[in-house]
Tab-separated table of C-alpha atoms in Angstrom:
chain	number	residue	atom	x	y	z
A	154	MET	CA	-24.044	-65.717	-18.838
A	155	ALA	CA	-22.961	-63.711	-22.716
A	156	GLY	CA	-24.948	-61.638	-21.167
A	157	ASP	CA	-27.883	-59.761	-19.633
A	158	SER	CA	-31.795	-59.415	-20.585
A	159	VAL	CA	-33.256	-56.305	-19.483
A	160	ARG	CA	-36.789	-56.280	-20.323
A	161	GLY	CA	-38.814	-53.120	-20.778
A	162	GLY	CA	-42.503	-51.474	-21.938
A	163	ARG	CA	-41.539	-52.768	-25.533
A	164	GLY	CA	-39.430	-55.809	-25.446
A	165	SER	CA	-35.669	-56.606	-24.183
A	166	VAL	CA	-32.468	-55.433	-24.560
A	167	THR	CA	-29.903	-57.743	-24.281
A	168	ARG	CA	-26.403	-55.793	-23.364
A	169	GLY	CA	-23.205	-57.290	-24.073
A	170	PRO	CA	-20.110	-58.334	-21.676
A	171	GLN	CA	-19.495	-55.919	-19.298
A	172	GLU	CA	-16.305	-54.283	-20.103
A	173	PRO	CA	-13.954	-53.317	-17.175
A	174	PRO	CA	-13.997	-49.867	-16.464
A	175	LYS	CA	-11.858	-47.405	-18.310
A	176	ASP	CA	-8.557	-46.058	-15.774
A	177	CYS	CA	-9.123	-49.198	-13.749
A	178	PHE	CA	-5.992	-47.579	-12.161
A	179	ARG	CA	-7.010	-44.727	-11.121
A	180	THR	CA	-10.256	-46.147	-10.084
A	181	TRP	CA	-8.895	-48.670	-7.416
A	182	LEU	CA	-6.839	-46.112	-6.362
A	183	ARG	CA	-9.500	-43.612	-5.681
A	184	ALA	CA	-11.441	-46.739	-3.926
A	185	ALA	CA	-8.286	-47.802	-2.091
A	186	LEU	CA	-7.579	-44.486	-0.363
A	187	ALA	CA	-11.543	-43.628	0.453
A	188	PHE	CA	-12.071	-47.400	2.236
A	189	GLU	CA	-8.717	-48.697	2.772
A	190	PRO	CA	-6.141	-46.583	3.871
A	191	LEU	CA	-3.809	-49.345	4.382
A	192	GLN	CA	-3.293	-49.892	0.858
A	193	VAL	CA	-2.295	-46.250	-0.055
A	194	PRO	CA	0.748	-46.709	-2.620
A	195	GLY	CA	3.924	-47.305	-0.869
A	196	PRO	CA	7.391	-45.830	-1.435
A	197	GLY	CA	8.607	-45.584	-5.444
A	198	ALA	CA	4.982	-45.751	-6.347
A	199	VAL	CA	4.397	-44.875	-9.852
A	200	LEU	CA	1.378	-42.114	-10.025
A	201	HIS	CA	2.145	-40.435	-13.593
A	202	ASN	CA	-0.420	-38.118	-14.294
A	203	ALA	CA	-2.770	-39.934	-11.497
A	204	GLU	CA	-5.938	-37.272	-10.469
A	205	LEU	CA	-5.355	-37.293	-6.733
A	206	ALA	CA	-7.510	-34.436	-6.062
A	207	GLY	CA	-8.754	-33.633	-2.979
A	208	VAL	CA	-7.594	-37.175	-1.316
A	209	ASP	CA	-6.191	-37.844	2.600
A	210	LEU	CA	-2.684	-39.477	2.389
A	211	ARG	CA	-2.306	-38.088	5.740
A	212	GLY	CA	0.962	-39.878	7.228
A	213	ALA	CA	1.373	-41.723	4.104
A	214	ASP	CA	4.811	-42.844	3.252
A	215	LEU	CA	5.483	-41.723	-0.758
A	216	ARG	CA	9.536	-42.083	-0.413
A	217	SER	CA	10.887	-41.779	-4.186
A	218	ALA	CA	7.357	-42.062	-5.246
A	219	ASP	CA	7.068	-40.783	-9.267
A	220	LEU	CA	4.005	-38.192	-9.316
A	221	THR	CA	4.953	-36.163	-12.639
A	222	GLY	CA	2.096	-34.506	-13.424
A	223	ALA	CA	-0.325	-35.686	-10.859
A	224	SER	CA	-3.099	-33.252	-9.541
A	225	LEU	CA	-3.127	-33.586	-6.030
A	226	ALA	CA	-5.290	-29.728	-5.234
A	227	GLY	CA	-6.545	-29.587	-2.433
A	228	ALA	CA	-5.024	-33.132	-1.065
A	229	ARG	CA	-4.635	-33.530	3.166
A	230	LEU	CA	-0.996	-34.478	3.172
A	231	HIS	CA	-0.124	-33.491	6.868
A	232	ASP	CA	3.335	-35.630	7.590
A	233	VAL	CA	3.426	-36.786	4.268
A	234	ASP	CA	7.258	-38.395	3.508
A	235	LEU	CA	7.920	-37.380	0.112
A	236	SER	CA	11.495	-37.018	0.414
A	237	SER	CA	13.368	-37.744	-2.621
A	238	ALA	CA	9.678	-38.242	-4.891
A	239	ILE	CA	9.794	-36.627	-7.854
A	240	MET	CA	6.448	-34.315	-8.494
A	241	THR	CA	7.644	-32.116	-11.616
A	242	ASP	CA	4.307	-29.915	-12.803
A	243	ILE	CA	2.690	-31.593	-10.640
A	244	ASN	CA	-0.274	-29.700	-9.083
A	245	LEU	CA	-0.188	-28.981	-5.288
A	246	CYS	CA	-2.715	-26.086	-5.352
A	247	GLN	CA	-4.015	-25.476	-1.766
A	248	ALA	CA	-3.005	-28.554	-0.537
A	249	GLU	CA	-2.336	-28.730	3.111
A	250	LEU	CA	1.619	-30.400	3.346
A	251	TRP	CA	1.575	-29.095	7.261
A	252	ARG	CA	4.684	-30.861	8.494
A	253	ALA	CA	5.169	-33.212	5.367
A	254	ASP	CA	9.168	-33.914	4.431
A	255	LEU	CA	9.932	-32.991	0.569
A	256	SER	CA	13.338	-33.187	1.281
A	257	ASP	CA	15.433	-33.725	-1.625
A	258	ALA	CA	12.397	-34.007	-4.008
A	259	THR	CA	11.991	-32.239	-7.463
A	260	LEU	CA	9.299	-29.899	-7.714
A	261	ASP	CA	10.193	-27.816	-10.422
A	262	ASP	CA	7.510	-26.068	-12.404
A	263	ALA	CA	4.977	-27.364	-9.305
A	264	ASN	CA	1.713	-25.790	-8.641
A	265	LEU	CA	1.588	-24.734	-5.268
A	266	TYR	CA	-0.742	-21.780	-5.076
A	267	ALA	CA	-2.044	-21.294	-2.061
A	268	ALA	CA	-0.028	-23.995	-0.730
A	269	ASP	CA	-0.419	-24.641	3.299
A	270	LEU	CA	3.862	-26.229	3.534
A	271	SER	CA	4.020	-24.931	7.572
A	272	GLY	CA	6.897	-26.678	9.458
A	273	ALA	CA	7.610	-28.482	6.029
A	274	SER	CA	10.240	-29.736	5.254
A	275	LEU	CA	12.432	-28.827	1.818
A	276	VAL	CA	15.823	-29.440	2.302
A	277	ARG	CA	17.661	-29.728	-0.743
A	278	ALA	CA	14.216	-29.675	-2.613
A	279	GLN	CA	13.716	-28.488	-6.825
A	280	LEU	CA	11.174	-25.936	-6.965
A	281	PHE	CA	12.905	-23.851	-10.159
A	282	ASN	CA	10.203	-22.022	-11.592
A	283	ALA	CA	7.579	-23.183	-8.904
A	284	HIS	CA	4.449	-21.097	-8.226
A	285	LEU	CA	4.396	-20.272	-4.719
A	286	ALA	CA	2.372	-17.357	-4.808
A	287	GLY	CA	0.049	-16.606	-1.562
A	288	ALA	CA	1.979	-20.136	-0.265
A	289	ARG	CA	2.057	-20.632	3.700
A	290	LEU	CA	5.519	-21.511	4.745
A	291	GLN	CA	5.924	-20.121	7.407
A	292	ASP	CA	8.842	-22.209	9.721
A	293	THR	CA	9.454	-24.072	6.539
A	294	ARG	CA	13.135	-25.081	6.096
A	295	LEU	CA	14.242	-24.865	2.518
A	296	PRO	CA	17.977	-24.630	3.196
A	297	ASP	CA	19.832	-25.544	0.302
A	298	SER	CA	16.434	-25.576	-2.151
A	299	ASP	CA	17.011	-24.187	-5.299
A	300	LEU	CA	13.841	-21.404	-6.033
A	301	ARG	CA	15.342	-20.120	-9.113
A	302	TYR	CA	12.738	-17.759	-10.545
A	303	ALA	CA	10.285	-19.518	-8.149
A	304	LEU	CA	6.517	-17.409	-7.555
A	305	LEU	CA	6.573	-16.571	-4.662
A	306	THR	CA	4.019	-13.237	-4.209
A	307	GLY	CA	2.179	-12.262	-1.143
A	308	ALA	CA	3.695	-15.528	0.026
A	309	ALA	CA	4.087	-16.167	4.373
A	310	MET	CA	7.457	-17.005	5.093
A	311	ASP	CA	7.782	-15.371	8.723
A	312	GLY	CA	10.733	-17.831	10.197
A	313	ALA	CA	11.324	-19.632	6.816
A	314	ASP	CA	14.791	-20.908	6.440
A	315	LEU	CA	16.433	-20.569	2.898
A	316	SER	CA	19.959	-20.008	4.173
A	317	ARG	CA	22.022	-21.131	0.805
A	318	SER	CA	18.923	-21.255	-0.908
A	319	GLN	CA	19.371	-20.478	-4.651
A	320	LEU	CA	16.453	-17.135	-5.319
A	321	CYS	CA	17.919	-15.700	-8.263
A	322	GLY	CA	15.471	-14.425	-10.618
A	323	ALA	CA	12.541	-15.226	-8.156
A	324	VAL	CA	9.325	-12.668	-7.465
A	325	LEU	CA	9.039	-12.262	-3.439
A	326	ALA	CA	6.985	-8.737	-4.001
A	327	GLY	CA	4.360	-8.820	-1.453
A	328	ALA	CA	5.569	-11.550	0.556
A	329	THR	CA	6.497	-11.707	3.949
A	330	LEU	CA	9.690	-13.213	5.485
A	331	ARG	CA	10.126	-12.002	9.290
A	332	GLY	CA	13.165	-13.531	11.206
A	333	GLY	CA	13.897	-15.226	8.430
A	334	ALA	CA	17.080	-16.862	7.746
A	335	LEU	CA	18.589	-16.078	3.795
A	336	THR	CA	22.339	-16.591	5.106
A	337	ARG	CA	24.413	-17.009	1.590
A	338	ALA	CA	21.578	-17.128	-0.066
A	339	ASP	CA	21.663	-15.902	-3.837
A	340	LEU	CA	18.697	-13.098	-4.378
A	341	SER	CA	20.407	-11.844	-7.488
A	342	GLN	CA	18.095	-9.773	-9.791
A	343	ALA	CA	15.310	-10.997	-7.519
A	344	TYR	CA	12.042	-9.077	-7.351
A	345	VAL	CA	11.527	-8.283	-3.281
A	346	THR	CA	9.288	-5.120	-3.996
A	347	SER	CA	7.467	-4.305	-1.197
A	348	ALA	CA	7.993	-7.419	0.846
A	349	ASP	CA	8.205	-7.332	5.187
A	350	LEU	CA	11.605	-8.466	5.667
A	351	THR	CA	11.919	-7.436	9.281
A	352	GLY	CA	14.871	-9.010	11.176
A	353	ALA	CA	15.303	-11.188	8.717
A	354	ASP	CA	19.611	-12.663	8.063
A	355	LEU	CA	20.659	-11.302	4.752
A	356	SER	CA	24.542	-12.264	6.188
A	357	ARG	CA	27.009	-12.997	3.252
A	358	ALA	CA	23.703	-13.525	0.933
A	359	THR	CA	24.160	-12.509	-3.000
A	360	LEU	CA	21.274	-9.547	-3.656
A	361	ASP	CA	23.511	-8.339	-6.971
A	362	HIS	CA	20.923	-5.931	-9.552
A	363	ALA	CA	17.799	-7.088	-6.587
A	364	CYS	CA	15.161	-5.352	-6.486
A	365	LEU	CA	14.034	-4.414	-2.953
A	366	ALA	CA	11.797	-0.870	-3.546
A	367	GLY	CA	9.431	0.093	-1.028
A	368	ALA	CA	11.072	-3.439	1.078
A	369	VAL	CA	10.349	-2.993	4.972
A	370	LEU	CA	14.790	-4.403	5.949
A	371	VAL	CA	14.128	-3.342	9.514
A	372	ASP	CA	16.726	-4.634	11.899
A	373	GLY	CA	18.084	-6.520	9.262
A	374	ASP	CA	21.443	-8.297	8.957
A	375	PHE	CA	23.263	-7.302	6.123
A	376	THR	CA	26.703	-8.442	7.600
A	377	GLY	CA	29.246	-8.935	4.289
A	378	ALA	CA	25.930	-8.770	2.084
A	379	GLY	CA	26.821	-8.135	-2.102
A	380	LEU	CA	24.164	-5.450	-3.272
A	381	ALA	CA	25.901	-4.170	-5.948
A	382	HIS	CA	23.504	-2.355	-7.860
A	383	ALA	CA	20.473	-3.366	-5.555
A	384	ASP	CA	17.315	-1.106	-6.286
A	385	LEU	CA	17.066	0.318	-2.618
A	386	THR	CA	14.655	3.364	-3.424
A	387	ASP	CA	11.888	3.886	-0.980
A	388	ALA	CA	13.228	0.839	1.221
A	389	ASP	CA	13.407	1.152	5.292
A	390	LEU	CA	16.505	0.251	5.846
A	391	THR	CA	16.403	1.775	9.924
A	392	GLY	CA	18.377	-0.299	12.450
A	393	ALA	CA	20.143	-2.780	9.787
A	394	ARG	CA	23.161	-3.791	9.885
A	395	LEU	CA	25.262	-3.551	6.478
A	396	ASP	CA	29.170	-3.683	8.396
A	397	GLY	CA	30.949	-4.744	5.062
A	398	ALA	CA	28.294	-4.794	2.616
A	399	ASP	CA	28.740	-4.400	-0.797
A	400	LEU	CA	26.738	-1.052	-2.162
A	401	ILE	CA	28.385	-0.312	-5.370
A	402	GLY	CA	25.940	1.735	-7.707
A	403	VAL	CA	22.569	1.086	-4.943
A	404	SER	CA	20.345	3.371	-6.207
A	405	TRP	CA	18.127	4.949	-3.379
A	406	SER	CA	15.628	8.049	-2.838
A	407	LEU	CA	15.175	10.350	-0.245
A	408	ARG	CA	12.869	8.192	1.270
A	409	THR	CA	14.766	5.050	1.624
A	410	GLU	CA	15.178	5.146	5.721
A	411	TRP	CA	18.744	4.125	6.207
A	412	PRO	CA	20.536	3.440	10.086
A	413	ALA	CA	21.248	6.796	11.372
A	414	HIS	CA	24.593	6.635	12.340
A	415	LEU	CA	25.597	5.364	8.366
A	416	TYR	CA	23.755	8.013	6.860
A	417	MET	CA	26.134	10.698	6.117
A	418	ASP	CA	28.810	8.138	4.809
A	419	ILE	CA	26.330	6.670	2.233
A	420	ARG	CA	25.558	10.112	1.355
A	421	SER	CA	29.048	11.445	0.642
A	422	ARG	CA	29.743	8.574	-1.372
A	423	SER	CA	26.637	9.226	-3.831
A	424	GLU	CA	25.628	11.149	-6.243
A	425	GLU	CA	21.998	12.499	-7.853
A	426	VAL	CA	21.079	10.516	-11.113
A	427	GLY	CA	17.489	11.834	-10.800
A	428	PRO	CA	15.514	14.264	-8.792
A	429	GLY	CA	15.346	12.489	-5.053
A	430	VAL	CA	16.954	9.584	-6.364
A	431	PHE	CA	20.972	9.054	-5.888
A	432	LEU	CA	23.618	6.126	-6.796
A	433	ILE	CA	26.551	5.217	-4.780
A	434	VAL	CA	29.680	5.285	-6.429
A	435	GLY	CA	33.301	4.933	-6.027
A	436	ALA	CA	35.728	2.229	-6.589
A	437	ASP	CA	35.183	0.740	-3.338
A	438	ALA	CA	31.546	0.869	-2.102
A	439	ARG	CA	32.199	-1.508	0.672
A	440	LEU	CA	30.792	0.425	4.162
A	441	GLU	CA	32.983	-0.844	6.772
A	442	GLU	CA	32.099	-1.157	9.994
A	443	LEU	CA	31.039	2.150	11.779
A	444	PRO	CA	30.954	3.172	15.093
A	445	ARG	CA	27.000	4.060	16.106
A	446	GLU	CA	26.318	6.940	18.599
A	447	PRO	CA	26.948	6.328	22.663
A	448	VAL	CA	23.644	5.429	24.188
A	449	LEU	CA	22.571	7.593	26.732
A	450	ILE	CA	21.816	6.437	30.608
């Protein structure tokens, strides 16, 4: 029939041919995800600007998929394989990505606010300028990843592996990274104010011009690290290892807690530049290994 007639109190109304619903692909995709889990898009799927907020994609194989501009806010992505996927400017706000594989994925400018990435793999992932404030990254693997200028304010990152990662200009204010691995990571010009890095491994890391004011760095390993011109005012470095660390130009305050056996050496290399504020000076401010006080038994 060309059309349908609908009778009412004042006669009949004829409808024309039914038009296909707008945005057919999205309509089909929502139905497929809701009722036919086996028809979830597979590897290499093109999902530009797809509206997938709140969908359940647990265990899906989306390797090399293109999700540029897609919205997956609040989506359930446990154990999903998104390795080598392109997700530039994607919205993953509050999404659950437990144990997800995002290795080699492109997530530049992505919104991952409060997302749960616990135990996920983001090896070599591109997260330039990504929004990760409040995200959960406990035990997440991020070695060799690009997190330059990423916003990680208040992120929970205990046990995360960020070795050799690029964190230049990143904001980690108030973040927790207890026991984290940051070996050879580049944190130059990063803002790590009031962050908790207790027991973190920062050996041979680059922290030049980084702001670590008020940071908890207790028992941290800074062996061979570069801290030139870093801000350590009010930071707590109790029990930290600083063998071979470059401290030239470091600013610190009377509230900065240094390892007890290094305090006199650091003080002798410093000059007061303001009330209770000091600057480590000298042509060579690299700390050599000093013997610790013997422990009496």
